[in-house]
CSV table of C-alpha atoms in Angstrom, one decimal:
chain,number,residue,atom,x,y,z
G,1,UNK,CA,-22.3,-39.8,7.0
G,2,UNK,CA,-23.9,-36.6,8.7
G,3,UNK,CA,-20.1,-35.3,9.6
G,4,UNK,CA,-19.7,-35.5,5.9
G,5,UNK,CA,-22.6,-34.0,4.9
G,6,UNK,CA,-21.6,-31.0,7.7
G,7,UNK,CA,-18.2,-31.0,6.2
G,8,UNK,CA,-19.3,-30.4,2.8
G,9,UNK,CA,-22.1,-28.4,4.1
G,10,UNK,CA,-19.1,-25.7,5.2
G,11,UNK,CA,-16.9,-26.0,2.3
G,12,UNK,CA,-20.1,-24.8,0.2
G,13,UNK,CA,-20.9,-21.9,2.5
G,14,UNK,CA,-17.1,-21.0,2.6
G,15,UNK,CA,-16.4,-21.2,-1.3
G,16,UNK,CA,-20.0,-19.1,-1.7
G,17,UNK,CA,-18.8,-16.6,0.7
G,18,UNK,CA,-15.5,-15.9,-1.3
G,19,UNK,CA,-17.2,-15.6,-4.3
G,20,UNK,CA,-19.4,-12.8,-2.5
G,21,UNK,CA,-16.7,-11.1,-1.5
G,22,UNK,CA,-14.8,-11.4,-4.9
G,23,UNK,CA,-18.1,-10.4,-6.2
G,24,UNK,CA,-18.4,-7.4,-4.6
G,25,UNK,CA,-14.7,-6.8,-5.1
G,26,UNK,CA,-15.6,-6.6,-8.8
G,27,UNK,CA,-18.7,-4.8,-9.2
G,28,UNK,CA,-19.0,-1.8,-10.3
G,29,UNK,CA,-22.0,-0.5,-7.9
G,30,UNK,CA,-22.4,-1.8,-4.1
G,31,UNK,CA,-25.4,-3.8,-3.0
G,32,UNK,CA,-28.1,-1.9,-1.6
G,33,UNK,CA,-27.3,-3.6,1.8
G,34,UNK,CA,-23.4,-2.2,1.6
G,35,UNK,CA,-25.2,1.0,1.1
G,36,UNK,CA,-23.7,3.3,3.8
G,37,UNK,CA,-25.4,6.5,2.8
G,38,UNK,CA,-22.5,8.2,1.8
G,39,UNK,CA,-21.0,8.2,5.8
G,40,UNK,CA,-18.0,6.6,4.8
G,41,UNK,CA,-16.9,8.9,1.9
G,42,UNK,CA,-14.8,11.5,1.9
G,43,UNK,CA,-13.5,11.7,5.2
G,44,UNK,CA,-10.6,12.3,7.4
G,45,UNK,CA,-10.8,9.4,9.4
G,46,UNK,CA,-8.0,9.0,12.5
G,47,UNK,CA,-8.1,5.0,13.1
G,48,UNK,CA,-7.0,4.8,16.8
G,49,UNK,CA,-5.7,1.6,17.8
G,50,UNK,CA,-3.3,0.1,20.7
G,51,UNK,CA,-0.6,-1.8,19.0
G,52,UNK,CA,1.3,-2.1,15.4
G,53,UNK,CA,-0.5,-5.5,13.5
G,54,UNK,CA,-3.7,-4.0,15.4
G,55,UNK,CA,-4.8,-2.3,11.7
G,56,UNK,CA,-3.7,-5.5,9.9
G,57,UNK,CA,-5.4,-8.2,12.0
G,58,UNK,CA,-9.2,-6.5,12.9
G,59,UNK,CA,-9.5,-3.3,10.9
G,60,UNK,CA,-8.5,-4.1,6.9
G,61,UNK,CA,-12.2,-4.5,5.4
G,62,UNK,CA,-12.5,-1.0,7.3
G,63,UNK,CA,-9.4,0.3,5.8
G,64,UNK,CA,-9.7,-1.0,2.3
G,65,UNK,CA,-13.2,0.2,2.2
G,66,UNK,CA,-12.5,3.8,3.0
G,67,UNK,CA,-9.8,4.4,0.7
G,68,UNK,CA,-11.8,3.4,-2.3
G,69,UNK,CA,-14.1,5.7,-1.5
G,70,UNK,CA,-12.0,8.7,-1.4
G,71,UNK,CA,-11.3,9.1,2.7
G,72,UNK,CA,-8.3,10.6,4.1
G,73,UNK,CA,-7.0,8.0,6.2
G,74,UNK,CA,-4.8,8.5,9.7
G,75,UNK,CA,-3.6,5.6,12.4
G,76,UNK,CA,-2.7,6.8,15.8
G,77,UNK,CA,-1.4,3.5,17.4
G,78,UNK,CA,-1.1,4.2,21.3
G,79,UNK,CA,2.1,2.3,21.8
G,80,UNK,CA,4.9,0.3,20.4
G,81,UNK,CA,3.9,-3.3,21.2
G,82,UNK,CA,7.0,-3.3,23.4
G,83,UNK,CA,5.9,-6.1,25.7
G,84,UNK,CA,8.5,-8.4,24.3
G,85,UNK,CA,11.3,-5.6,23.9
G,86,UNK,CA,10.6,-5.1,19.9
G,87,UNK,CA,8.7,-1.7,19.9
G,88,UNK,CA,11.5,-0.7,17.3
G,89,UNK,CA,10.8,-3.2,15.4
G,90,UNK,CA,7.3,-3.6,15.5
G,91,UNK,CA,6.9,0.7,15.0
G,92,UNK,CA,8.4,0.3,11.4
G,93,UNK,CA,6.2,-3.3,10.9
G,94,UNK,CA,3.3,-1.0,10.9
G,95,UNK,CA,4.7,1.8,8.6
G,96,UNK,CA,5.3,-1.1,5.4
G,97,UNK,CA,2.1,-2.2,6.4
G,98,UNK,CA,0.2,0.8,6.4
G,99,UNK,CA,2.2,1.5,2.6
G,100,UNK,CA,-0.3,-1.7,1.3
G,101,UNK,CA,-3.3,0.0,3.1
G,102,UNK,CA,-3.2,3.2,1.1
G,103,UNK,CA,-2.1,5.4,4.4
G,104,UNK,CA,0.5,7.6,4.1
G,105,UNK,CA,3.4,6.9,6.1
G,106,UNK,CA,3.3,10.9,7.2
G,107,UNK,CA,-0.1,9.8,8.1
G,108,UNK,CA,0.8,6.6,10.7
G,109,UNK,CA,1.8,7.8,14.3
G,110,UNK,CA,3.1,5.2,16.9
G,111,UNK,CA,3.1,7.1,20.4
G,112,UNK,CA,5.6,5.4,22.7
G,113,UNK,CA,4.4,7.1,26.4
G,114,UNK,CA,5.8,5.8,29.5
G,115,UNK,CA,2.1,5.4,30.9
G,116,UNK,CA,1.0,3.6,27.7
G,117,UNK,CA,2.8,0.5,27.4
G,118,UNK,CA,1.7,-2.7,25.6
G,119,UNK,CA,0.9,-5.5,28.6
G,120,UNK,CA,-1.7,-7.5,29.6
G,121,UNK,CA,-2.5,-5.9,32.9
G,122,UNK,CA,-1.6,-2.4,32.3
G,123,UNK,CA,-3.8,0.0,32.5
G,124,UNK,CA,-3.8,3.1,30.0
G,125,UNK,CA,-5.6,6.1,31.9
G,126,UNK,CA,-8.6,7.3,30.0
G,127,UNK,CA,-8.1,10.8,30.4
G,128,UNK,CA,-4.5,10.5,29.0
G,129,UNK,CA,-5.9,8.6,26.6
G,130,UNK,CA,-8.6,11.5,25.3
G,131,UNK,CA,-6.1,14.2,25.5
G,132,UNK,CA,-3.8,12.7,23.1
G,133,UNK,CA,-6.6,11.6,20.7
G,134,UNK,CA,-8.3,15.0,21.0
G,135,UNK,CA,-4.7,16.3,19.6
G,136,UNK,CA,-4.6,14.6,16.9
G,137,UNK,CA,-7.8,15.5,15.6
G,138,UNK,CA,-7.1,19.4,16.1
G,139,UNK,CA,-3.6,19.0,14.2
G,140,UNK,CA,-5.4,16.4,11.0
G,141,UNK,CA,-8.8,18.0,11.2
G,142,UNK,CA,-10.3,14.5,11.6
G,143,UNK,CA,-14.0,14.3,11.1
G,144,UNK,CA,-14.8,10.5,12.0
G,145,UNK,CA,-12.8,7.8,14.1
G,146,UNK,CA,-12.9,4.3,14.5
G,147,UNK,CA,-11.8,2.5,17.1
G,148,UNK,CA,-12.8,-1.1,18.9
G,149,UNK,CA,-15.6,-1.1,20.8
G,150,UNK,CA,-15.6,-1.8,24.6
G,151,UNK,CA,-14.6,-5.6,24.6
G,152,UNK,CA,-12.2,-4.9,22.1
G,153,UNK,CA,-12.6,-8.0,20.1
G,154,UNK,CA,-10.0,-9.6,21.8
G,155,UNK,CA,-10.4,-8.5,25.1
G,156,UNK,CA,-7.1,-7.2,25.3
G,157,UNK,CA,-7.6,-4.7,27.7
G,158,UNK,CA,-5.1,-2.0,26.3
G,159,UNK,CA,-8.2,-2.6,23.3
G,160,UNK,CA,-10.7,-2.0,25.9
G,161,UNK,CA,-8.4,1.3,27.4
G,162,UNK,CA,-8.3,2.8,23.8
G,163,UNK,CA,-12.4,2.8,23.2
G,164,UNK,CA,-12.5,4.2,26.6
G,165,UNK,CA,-10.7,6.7,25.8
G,166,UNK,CA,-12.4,8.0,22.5
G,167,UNK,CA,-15.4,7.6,24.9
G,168,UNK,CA,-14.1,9.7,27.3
G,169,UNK,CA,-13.1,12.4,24.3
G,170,UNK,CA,-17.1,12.2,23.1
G,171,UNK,CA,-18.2,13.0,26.3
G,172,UNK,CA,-15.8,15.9,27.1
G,173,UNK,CA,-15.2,17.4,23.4
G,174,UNK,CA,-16.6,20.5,21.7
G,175,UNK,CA,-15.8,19.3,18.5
G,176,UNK,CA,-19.5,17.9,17.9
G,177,UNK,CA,-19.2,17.5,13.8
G,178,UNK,CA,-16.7,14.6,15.1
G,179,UNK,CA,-18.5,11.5,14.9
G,180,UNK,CA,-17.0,7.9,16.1
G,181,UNK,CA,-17.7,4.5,15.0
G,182,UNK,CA,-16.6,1.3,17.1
G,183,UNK,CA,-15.4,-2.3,15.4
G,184,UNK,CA,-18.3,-5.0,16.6
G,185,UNK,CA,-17.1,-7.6,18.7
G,186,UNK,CA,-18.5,-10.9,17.8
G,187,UNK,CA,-18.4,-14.5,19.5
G,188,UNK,CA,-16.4,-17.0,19.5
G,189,UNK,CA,-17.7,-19.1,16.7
G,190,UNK,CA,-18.3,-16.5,14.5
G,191,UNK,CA,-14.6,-15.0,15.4
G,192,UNK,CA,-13.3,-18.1,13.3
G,193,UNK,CA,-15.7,-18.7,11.2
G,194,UNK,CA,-14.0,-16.9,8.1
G,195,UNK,CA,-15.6,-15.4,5.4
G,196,UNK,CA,-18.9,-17.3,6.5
G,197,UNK,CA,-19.7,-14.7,9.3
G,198,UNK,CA,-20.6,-12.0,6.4
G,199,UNK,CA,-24.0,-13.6,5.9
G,200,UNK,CA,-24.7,-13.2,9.5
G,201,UNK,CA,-22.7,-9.9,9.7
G,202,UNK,CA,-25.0,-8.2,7.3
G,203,UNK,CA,-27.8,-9.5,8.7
G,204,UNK,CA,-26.7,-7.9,12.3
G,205,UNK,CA,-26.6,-5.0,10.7
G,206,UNK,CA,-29.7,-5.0,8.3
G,207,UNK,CA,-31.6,-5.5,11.6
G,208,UNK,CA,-29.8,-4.5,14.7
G,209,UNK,CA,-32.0,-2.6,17.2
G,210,UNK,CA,-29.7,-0.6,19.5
G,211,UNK,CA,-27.7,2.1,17.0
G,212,UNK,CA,-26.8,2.5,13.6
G,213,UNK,CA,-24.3,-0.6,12.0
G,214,UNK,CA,-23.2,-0.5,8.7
G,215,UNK,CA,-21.4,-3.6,7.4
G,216,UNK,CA,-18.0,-3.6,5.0
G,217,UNK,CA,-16.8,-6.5,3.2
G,218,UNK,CA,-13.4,-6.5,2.5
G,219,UNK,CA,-12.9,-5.9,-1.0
G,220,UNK,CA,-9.4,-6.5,-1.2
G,221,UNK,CA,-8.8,-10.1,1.2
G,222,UNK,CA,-5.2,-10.6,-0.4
G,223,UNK,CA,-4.0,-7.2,0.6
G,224,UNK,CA,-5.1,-7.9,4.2
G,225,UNK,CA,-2.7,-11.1,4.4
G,226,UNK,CA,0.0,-9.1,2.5
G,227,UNK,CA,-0.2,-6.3,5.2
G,228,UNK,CA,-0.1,-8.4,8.2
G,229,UNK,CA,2.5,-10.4,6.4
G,230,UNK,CA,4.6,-7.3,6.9
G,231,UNK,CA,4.8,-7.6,10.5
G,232,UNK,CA,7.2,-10.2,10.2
G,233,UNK,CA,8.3,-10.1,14.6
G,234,UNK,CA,4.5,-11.8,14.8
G,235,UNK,CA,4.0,-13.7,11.6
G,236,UNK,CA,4.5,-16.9,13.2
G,237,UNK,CA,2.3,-20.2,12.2
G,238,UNK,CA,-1.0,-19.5,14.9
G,239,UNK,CA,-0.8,-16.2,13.7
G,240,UNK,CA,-0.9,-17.0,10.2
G,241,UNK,CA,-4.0,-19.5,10.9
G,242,UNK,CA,-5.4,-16.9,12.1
G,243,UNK,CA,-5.7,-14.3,9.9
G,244,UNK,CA,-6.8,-17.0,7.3
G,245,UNK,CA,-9.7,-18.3,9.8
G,246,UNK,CA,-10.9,-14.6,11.3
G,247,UNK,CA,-14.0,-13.5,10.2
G,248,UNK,CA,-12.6,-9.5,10.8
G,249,UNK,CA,-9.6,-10.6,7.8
G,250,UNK,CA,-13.1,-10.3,5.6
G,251,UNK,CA,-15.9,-8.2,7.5
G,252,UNK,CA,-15.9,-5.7,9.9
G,253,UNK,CA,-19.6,-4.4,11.2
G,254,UNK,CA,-19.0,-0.6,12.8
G,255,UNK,CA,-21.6,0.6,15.1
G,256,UNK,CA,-21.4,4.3,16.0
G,257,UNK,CA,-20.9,5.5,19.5
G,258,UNK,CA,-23.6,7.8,20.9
């Protein structure tokens, strides 16, 4: 009887989060709480990210968010996800994927560096790293990246290399009227916990004491399964489950980087 009642219990909170995000999805103005200040609008933004499905499997409340609110978007993708010998394949994965995410495929560029290499256990140099992203924000005249933060939700450490390196550019850059925001990491339970996690996402942010967050819904959930769909070399079954189960397919908190 009480495994019931929890079942139910979750099938409630998972049907009322849905209808939150379709909610917000349809309304004309954005809760208070969604409120960003007008941060997120209007912007070149350079997403920089390690491997192609990267922008489809953590980033696409991010993504969807910006481009309804006027931002320029960019992807700099740091390598080719060739640790299984399909960086070809997985290069042009991410530019019919990007198509759904309203970027520009002029606008989507997949590095493919002999010192940057997908693989658990390789280590992307930071200063390399900062160099190349400082680059690209000369050449688009980006004002504000995103990136993961320093776990790099998965813990991938080519995740962990990239936010070390827009660090590293923060700390050694002139451009000051650049600022940088980094995807929030969150535990395990709350990693799978699906549209559920926006309740406590918001609330994270509402009262988080270290930094600015600002909380995005996804307003568009059926665009993020059509995008990662695109990367057909990885839509396999446990992949599919999940995108369907991950709280980041429908929330993404960003926390700037001081």
């Amino acid at each position: 009887m009480e495994w019931l009642v929890i079942i139910i219990t979750l099938v409630v909170l998972w049907v009322a989060s849905l209808f939150k995000i379709l909610h917000q999805s349809l309304s004309a103005s954005q809760a208070a709480v969604l409120n960003d200040g007008g941060v997120f609008r209007n912007r070149n933004v350079l997403l920089v990210m390690a491997h192609p499905d990267d922008e489809s499997m953590f980033f696409t409340p991010t993504l969807n968010y910006l481009s309804s609110r006027g931002c320029n978007l960019h992807i700099l993708c740091m390598s080719t996800g060739n640790a299984d010998g399909m960086g070809n394949v997985r290069k042009e994965e991410l530019y019919l994927a990007s198509i759904l995410l309203k970027v520009p495929q002029k606008q989507v560029k997949v590095l493919d560096h002999p010192d940057l290499q997908d693989g658990f256990g390789k280590s992307w140099n930071s200063k390399l790293l900062s160099k190349i992203i400082k680059e690209e924000i000369v050449n688009c005249a980006i004002d504000l990246v995103i990136t993961f933060d320093n776990y790099g939700v998965s813990g991938h450490c080519n995740h962990q290399d990239v936010h070390q390196g827009v660090r590293k550019l923060l700390q050694d850059t002139s451009h000051k009227e650049v600022e940088a925001w980094e995807l929030v990491s969150t535990n395990i339970l709350r990693k799978y916990s699906g549209p559920v996690d926006i309740w406590l996402s918001l609330l994270s942010a509402k009262f988080h004491l270290s930094g600015v967050v600002h909380c995005l819904l996804n307003e568009h959930p059926r665009r993020s399964l059509a995008a990662m769909a695109q990367h057909k070399s990885q839509w396999v079954w446990f992949l599919k489950l999940f995108v369907s189960f991950s709280s980041y397919t429908y929330v993404n908190c960003l926390k700037k980087i001081n």
